[in-house]
Amino acid sequence: MAQAIIEITNVHKRFGHVEALKGVDLTVMEGEVIVIIGPSGSGKSTLLRCINRLEEYEKGSIVVDGIPLDTNQNINAVRREVGMVFQSFNLFAHLTVMQNLMLAQTTVRKRTKEEAEKVSRELLVKVGIPEKAESYPSQLSGGQQQRVAIARALAMNPRVMLFDEPTSALDPEMIKEVLDVMASLAKEGMTMLVVSHEMGFARAAAHRVIFMDEGQIVEEAPPELFFASPTQERTQLFLSKILHL
Amino acid sequence: MEQQEKNAPNRELSFVTGGEVNIRQDPWWWLVVTVIAIIILLVMIAPFPFKDIVVFARDGVLVTILVTISSYFLMLILGLFGGLGRLSKNKLVFGISSLYVEIIRGIPLLVQLIAWYFASPVVIQKIGVWLNFAPLMYYRANPIITAIVAITVCYGAYMSEIVRSGIQSIPKGQMEAARSLGMSHFQAMRYVVLPQAFRVILPPMGNEFIALLKDSSLVSVVAVADITRKGREFMSAHFNPIETWLMVALLYLVLTLVAARVVSYIEKRSKRGS
Ligand SMILES: Nc1ncnc2c1ncn2[C@@H]1O[C@H](COP(=O)(O)OP(=O)(O)OP(=O)(O)O)[C@@H](O)[C@H]1O
Ligand SMILES: [Mg+2]
């Protein structure tokens, strides 16, 4: 954990009258795993989406791997370095699993078909579904789809992975298979920002847990400390709610 | 829904049923066979006037097919750009394409055809006089080309809306996932959104083809010798309206029924792919 890979400084974002982010500062170190929690509407998704510029922000700055998010060129460069996994998987519905994994490799990374296919097969083994290469997304379970989505993002060799509630659209019995893949990624030293209320994952894999509320970071601490003795009242209230569920 | 504004009687039937080139799997082909058989029977039983009408209208059938197919493909291209323009963030592009769609859809195709045929040459001639440029000064409208332009422009507006709603029906997450992988907007459209939108717009595209085929009969008023115009010429020469229009109707029916079968076949095949 030598150097900072993401530097977020005083970022503000509004949707019309709604202030989704009210001055967020966050520095993420290389290899760090951060879990972000917070009530609905607190700006967790917006923060992740600002990091790869799916959302534009009005004020502040975000620098990823030394590249400031300003010009279009830089935005595309950053997107190549940052993988994103969505709550609703967002696999390309008209393409097979293999084609889903290969598309951006050939069009963005300019790999040959052979290279791309080799990378894809290895990643499918890694996420545990090599036999599904020729299936369409609609033929897979939610857990399988999310694992394909993770593989698709990994195929671009990102330096950072963003996860926006990756398991909250899944049936309970499929959550573990996705969390296992994420945990092994964390063990390999991938830098990860994870919005999730899976506290088991946070305890086991996170280096830092962040609590967001009303567009701000309210509290951050290593997981042991965070769960044992939260300092802010809002954090305590929120934790008491979700831990009782 | 929007389509019905244009030409309601043409659009009530949904032609897409069955769906196989093989007659055993798509029994609707029997209807095509039956209509052709009726035509042959009429020609054999009463060569005058039926055979004479068919011979006389033969070139008209080719003209109808030519006008239909060329304006269909041109209007697909125009509709693609119109639809993308309607979704553009660029205000100018959005404005121009929206104006085009709204204005053109508010004017009957027949009026547009007549305007293109009679008014546009005068405008071009005036410009020629103004520029003192002889080829423009003596410009004369070519009926077939003018008709193809008019139909393309009119149908392109309807197609733009079909394309727009097709693209909008694809979940936003598809575009976002593509962009998050580093694809450009163009790449994401080209490889992710448009292929999926294409499947959505295929059925309305098929309906447009059949509607256009029938609407092509309107070009008969602007000196294009299509089936309908040939029918009118034959009737005024021989005074047998019943036989003439029976045969003209049967000829159109063969074309539309065959087109409907092909459309339904293409749709079935594209569904199989997913
Ligand atoms: N595209 C949008 N248009 C308008 N308002 C938006 C948009 N996206 C988010 N918001 C608003 O911004 C605020 C933050 O939303 P965000 O999605 O970041 O919250 P969240 O913490 O991810 O919540 P959840 O747990 O429900 O996913 C909310 O008030 C939300 O209504
Ligand atoms: Mg969210």
Tab-separated table of N, CA and C in Angstrom, chain B residues 161-240:
chain	number	residue	atom	x	y	z
B	161	GLU	N	-38.895	7.977	-35.751
B	161	GLU	CA	-39.555	7.742	-34.475
B	161	GLU	C	-39.477	6.276	-34.068
B	162	ILE	N	-39.551	5.393	-35.039
B	162	ILE	CA	-39.421	3.962	-34.730
B	162	ILE	C	-38.014	3.679	-34.200
B	163	VAL	N	-37.021	4.246	-34.861
B	163	VAL	CA	-35.635	4.045	-34.432
B	163	VAL	C	-35.424	4.646	-33.037
B	164	ARG	N	-35.945	5.859	-32.847
B	164	ARG	CA	-35.774	6.509	-31.549
B	164	ARG	C	-36.368	5.655	-30.425
B	165	SER	N	-37.605	5.217	-30.614
B	165	SER	CA	-38.219	4.468	-29.515
B	165	SER	C	-37.548	3.103	-29.361
B	166	GLY	N	-37.038	2.553	-30.456
B	166	GLY	CA	-36.305	1.287	-30.353
B	166	GLY	C	-35.052	1.438	-29.515
B	167	ILE	N	-34.312	2.498	-29.763
B	167	ILE	CA	-33.088	2.724	-28.993
B	167	ILE	C	-33.432	3.009	-27.541
B	168	GLN	N	-34.503	3.785	-27.334
B	168	GLN	CA	-34.874	4.122	-25.954
B	168	GLN	C	-35.368	2.914	-25.166
B	169	SER	N	-35.801	1.882	-25.879
B	169	SER	CA	-36.294	0.704	-25.162
B	169	SER	C	-35.151	-0.145	-24.606
B	170	ILE	N	-33.919	0.135	-25.015
B	170	ILE	CA	-32.787	-0.637	-24.492
B	170	ILE	C	-32.368	-0.023	-23.156
B	171	PRO	N	-32.288	-0.859	-22.097
B	171	PRO	CA	-31.989	-0.321	-20.766
B	171	PRO	C	-30.699	0.507	-20.755
B	172	LYS	N	-30.715	1.595	-19.983
B	172	LYS	CA	-29.565	2.502	-19.923
B	172	LYS	C	-28.294	1.791	-19.458
B	173	GLY	N	-28.483	0.752	-18.641
B	173	GLY	CA	-27.330	0.025	-18.112
B	173	GLY	C	-26.456	-0.588	-19.199
B	174	GLN	N	-27.037	-0.876	-20.368
B	174	GLN	CA	-26.252	-1.448	-21.454
B	174	GLN	C	-25.212	-0.451	-21.949
B	175	MET	N	-25.659	0.787	-22.152
B	175	MET	CA	-24.745	1.844	-22.570
B	175	MET	C	-23.708	2.103	-21.475
B	176	GLU	N	-24.166	2.153	-20.226
B	176	GLU	CA	-23.247	2.456	-19.130
B	176	GLU	C	-22.180	1.388	-18.980
B	177	ALA	N	-22.599	0.121	-19.099
B	177	ALA	CA	-21.616	-0.956	-18.983
B	177	ALA	C	-20.577	-0.826	-20.086
B	178	ALA	N	-21.036	-0.528	-21.297
B	178	ALA	CA	-20.105	-0.402	-22.416
B	178	ALA	C	-19.152	0.763	-22.191
B	179	ARG	N	-19.699	1.908	-21.738
B	179	ARG	CA	-18.837	3.054	-21.490
B	179	ARG	C	-17.857	2.770	-20.356
B	180	SER	N	-18.324	2.048	-19.321
B	180	SER	CA	-17.442	1.789	-18.183
B	180	SER	C	-16.279	0.883	-18.578
B	181	LEU	N	-16.424	0.154	-19.691
B	181	LEU	CA	-15.321	-0.680	-20.174
B	181	LEU	C	-14.381	0.121	-21.074
B	182	GLY	N	-14.678	1.402	-21.253
B	182	GLY	CA	-13.786	2.252	-22.035
B	182	GLY	C	-14.209	2.447	-23.480
B	183	MET	N	-15.353	1.858	-23.864
B	183	MET	CA	-15.798	2.061	-25.246
B	183	MET	C	-16.246	3.515	-25.433
B	184	SER	N	-16.050	4.018	-26.645
B	184	SER	CA	-16.544	5.356	-26.950
B	184	SER	C	-18.061	5.291	-27.129
B	185	HIS	N	-18.687	6.461	-27.152
B	185	HIS	CA	-20.138	6.482	-27.373
B	185	HIS	C	-20.477	5.774	-28.686
B	186	PHE	N	-19.687	6.056	-29.713
B	186	PHE	CA	-19.928	5.459	-31.021
B	186	PHE	C	-19.798	3.931	-30.961
B	187	GLN	N	-18.732	3.444	-30.324
B	187	GLN	CA	-18.549	1.988	-30.224
B	187	GLN	C	-19.692	1.340	-29.446
B	188	ALA	N	-20.102	1.993	-28.363
B	188	ALA	CA	-21.176	1.435	-27.549
B	188	ALA	C	-22.474	1.351	-28.359
B	189	MET	N	-22.749	2.394	-29.146
B	189	MET	CA	-23.926	2.373	-30.019
B	189	MET	C	-23.805	1.237	-31.040
B	190	ARG	N	-22.665	1.216	-31.686
B	190	ARG	CA	-22.448	0.305	-32.809
B	190	ARG	C	-22.479	-1.170	-32.389
B	191	TYR	N	-21.855	-1.490	-31.248
B	191	TYR	CA	-21.724	-2.896	-30.882
B	191	TYR	C	-22.736	-3.360	-29.849
B	192	VAL	N	-23.300	-2.432	-29.078
B	192	VAL	CA	-24.142	-2.865	-27.952
B	192	VAL	C	-25.594	-2.414	-28.123
B	193	VAL	N	-25.814	-1.125	-28.340
B	193	VAL	CA	-27.190	-0.622	-28.311
B	193	VAL	C	-27.926	-0.898	-29.624
B	194	LEU	N	-27.320	-0.507	-30.749
B	194	LEU	CA	-28.040	-0.661	-32.016
B	194	LEU	C	-28.381	-2.121	-32.358
B	195	PRO	N	-27.469	-3.079	-32.142
B	195	PRO	CA	-27.857	-4.457	-32.449
B	195	PRO	C	-29.086	-4.913	-31.647
B	196	GLN	N	-29.170	-4.441	-30.406
B	196	GLN	CA	-30.343	-4.833	-29.604
B	196	GLN	C	-31.583	-4.063	-30.034
B	197	ALA	N	-31.380	-2.780	-30.364
B	197	ALA	CA	-32.520	-1.980	-30.816
B	197	ALA	C	-33.052	-2.542	-32.134
B	198	PHE	N	-32.157	-3.050	-32.954
B	198	PHE	CA	-32.562	-3.580	-34.251
B	198	PHE	C	-33.607	-4.681	-34.102
B	199	ARG	N	-33.406	-5.543	-33.105
B	199	ARG	CA	-34.387	-6.622	-32.900
B	199	ARG	C	-35.749	-6.075	-32.504
B	200	VAL	N	-35.723	-4.965	-31.776
B	200	VAL	CA	-36.984	-4.367	-31.333
B	200	VAL	C	-37.712	-3.728	-32.513
B	201	ILE	N	-36.942	-3.097	-33.417
B	201	ILE	CA	-37.617	-2.352	-34.482
B	201	ILE	C	-37.877	-3.201	-35.714
B	202	LEU	N	-37.427	-4.435	-35.698
B	202	LEU	CA	-37.652	-5.271	-36.877
B	202	LEU	C	-39.132	-5.436	-37.226
B	203	PRO	N	-40.010	-5.759	-36.262
B	203	PRO	CA	-41.429	-5.885	-36.636
B	203	PRO	C	-42.033	-4.595	-37.211
B	204	PRO	N	-41.871	-3.434	-36.545
B	204	PRO	CA	-42.396	-2.221	-37.187
B	204	PRO	C	-41.737	-1.924	-38.539
B	205	MET	N	-40.465	-2.298	-38.682
B	205	MET	CA	-39.804	-2.104	-39.974
B	205	MET	C	-40.505	-2.896	-41.068
B	206	GLY	N	-40.911	-4.107	-40.715
B	206	GLY	CA	-41.629	-4.942	-41.679
B	206	GLY	C	-42.965	-4.330	-42.053
B	207	ASN	N	-43.674	-3.839	-41.035
B	207	ASN	CA	-44.959	-3.191	-41.317
B	207	ASN	C	-44.774	-1.977	-42.214
B	208	GLU	N	-43.695	-1.232	-41.983
B	208	GLU	CA	-43.425	-0.062	-42.823
B	208	GLU	C	-43.240	-0.464	-44.278
B	209	PHE	N	-42.591	-1.596	-44.488
B	209	PHE	CA	-42.361	-2.012	-45.875
B	209	PHE	C	-43.687	-2.243	-46.590
B	210	ILE	N	-44.579	-2.941	-45.918
B	210	ILE	CA	-45.856	-3.257	-46.549
B	210	ILE	C	-46.702	-1.994	-46.729
B	211	ALA	N	-46.665	-1.119	-45.726
B	211	ALA	CA	-47.407	0.144	-45.844
B	211	ALA	C	-46.853	0.974	-46.995
B	212	LEU	N	-45.522	0.984	-47.123
B	212	LEU	CA	-44.897	1.768	-48.191
B	212	LEU	C	-45.272	1.197	-49.560
B	213	LEU	N	-45.270	-0.107	-49.635
B	213	LEU	CA	-45.647	-0.754	-50.896
B	213	LEU	C	-47.029	-0.286	-51.345
B	214	LYS	N	-47.958	-0.239	-50.404
B	214	LYS	CA	-49.318	0.179	-50.765
B	214	LYS	C	-49.390	1.678	-51.033
B	215	ASP	N	-48.689	2.461	-50.193
B	215	ASP	CA	-48.692	3.914	-50.408
B	215	ASP	C	-48.014	4.303	-51.715
B	216	SER	N	-47.183	3.410	-52.248
B	216	SER	CA	-46.499	3.746	-53.502
B	216	SER	C	-47.515	3.972	-54.624
B	217	SER	N	-48.757	3.479	-54.450
B	217	SER	CA	-49.767	3.710	-55.490
B	217	SER	C	-50.069	5.197	-55.658
B	218	LEU	N	-49.758	5.998	-54.616
B	218	LEU	CA	-49.999	7.444	-54.709
B	218	LEU	C	-49.121	8.107	-55.760
B	219	VAL	N	-47.988	7.481	-56.104
B	219	VAL	CA	-47.095	8.120	-57.080
B	219	VAL	C	-47.757	8.196	-58.459
B	220	SER	N	-48.854	7.452	-58.637
B	220	SER	CA	-49.536	7.490	-59.931
B	220	SER	C	-50.047	8.895	-60.269
B	221	VAL	N	-50.237	9.741	-59.242
B	221	VAL	CA	-50.726	11.099	-59.531
B	221	VAL	C	-49.622	12.026	-60.013
B	222	VAL	N	-48.362	11.620	-59.868
B	222	VAL	CA	-47.288	12.505	-60.332
B	222	VAL	C	-46.533	11.868	-61.499
B	223	ALA	N	-47.306	11.318	-62.422
B	223	ALA	CA	-46.777	10.880	-63.709
B	223	ALA	C	-45.832	9.683	-63.636
B	224	VAL	N	-45.885	8.936	-62.555
B	224	VAL	CA	-45.087	7.707	-62.508
B	224	VAL	C	-45.981	6.551	-62.960
B	225	ALA	N	-45.479	5.791	-63.937
B	225	ALA	CA	-46.310	4.755	-64.542
B	225	ALA	C	-46.268	3.467	-63.736
B	226	ASP	N	-46.798	3.524	-62.538
B	226	ASP	CA	-46.820	2.324	-61.697
B	226	ASP	C	-48.078	1.507	-61.993
B	227	ILE	N	-48.344	0.484	-61.208
B	227	ILE	CA	-49.494	-0.385	-61.483
B	227	ILE	C	-50.786	0.434	-61.550
B	228	THR	N	-50.958	1.313	-60.573
B	228	THR	CA	-52.208	2.068	-60.494
B	228	THR	C	-52.420	2.953	-61.724
B	229	ARG	N	-51.361	3.650	-62.123
B	229	ARG	CA	-51.488	4.530	-63.274
B	229	ARG	C	-51.765	3.725	-64.539
B	230	LYS	N	-51.096	2.594	-64.666
B	230	LYS	CA	-51.339	1.715	-65.810
B	230	LYS	C	-52.803	1.275	-65.831
B	231	GLY	N	-53.327	1.001	-64.644
B	231	GLY	CA	-54.723	0.610	-64.552
B	231	GLY	C	-55.646	1.720	-65.040
B	232	ARG	N	-55.354	2.951	-64.617
B	232	ARG	CA	-56.181	4.080	-65.044
B	232	ARG	C	-56.120	4.278	-66.559
B	233	GLU	N	-54.910	4.130	-67.084
B	233	GLU	CA	-54.760	4.297	-68.548
B	233	GLU	C	-55.547	3.224	-69.286
B	234	PHE	N	-55.464	2.004	-68.797
B	234	PHE	CA	-56.175	0.915	-69.468
B	234	PHE	C	-57.687	1.136	-69.409
B	235	MET	N	-58.142	1.565	-68.238
B	235	MET	CA	-59.580	1.783	-68.071
B	235	MET	C	-60.081	2.890	-69.005
B	236	SER	N	-59.325	3.976	-69.115
B	236	SER	CA	-59.833	5.048	-69.980
B	236	SER	C	-59.798	4.647	-71.454
B	237	ALA	N	-58.921	3.721	-71.804
B	237	ALA	CA	-58.879	3.290	-73.195
B	237	ALA	C	-59.963	2.277	-73.507
B	238	HIS	N	-60.304	1.431	-72.561
B	238	HIS	CA	-61.205	0.312	-72.867
B	238	HIS	C	-62.521	0.306	-72.114
B	239	PHE	N	-62.719	1.207	-71.200
B	239	PHE	CA	-63.994	1.320	-70.459
B	239	PHE	C	-64.459	0.025	-69.806
B	240	ASN	N	-63.535	-0.670	-69.101
B	240	ASN	CA	-64.035	-1.806	-68.314
B	240	ASN	C	-63.488	-1.717	-66.885
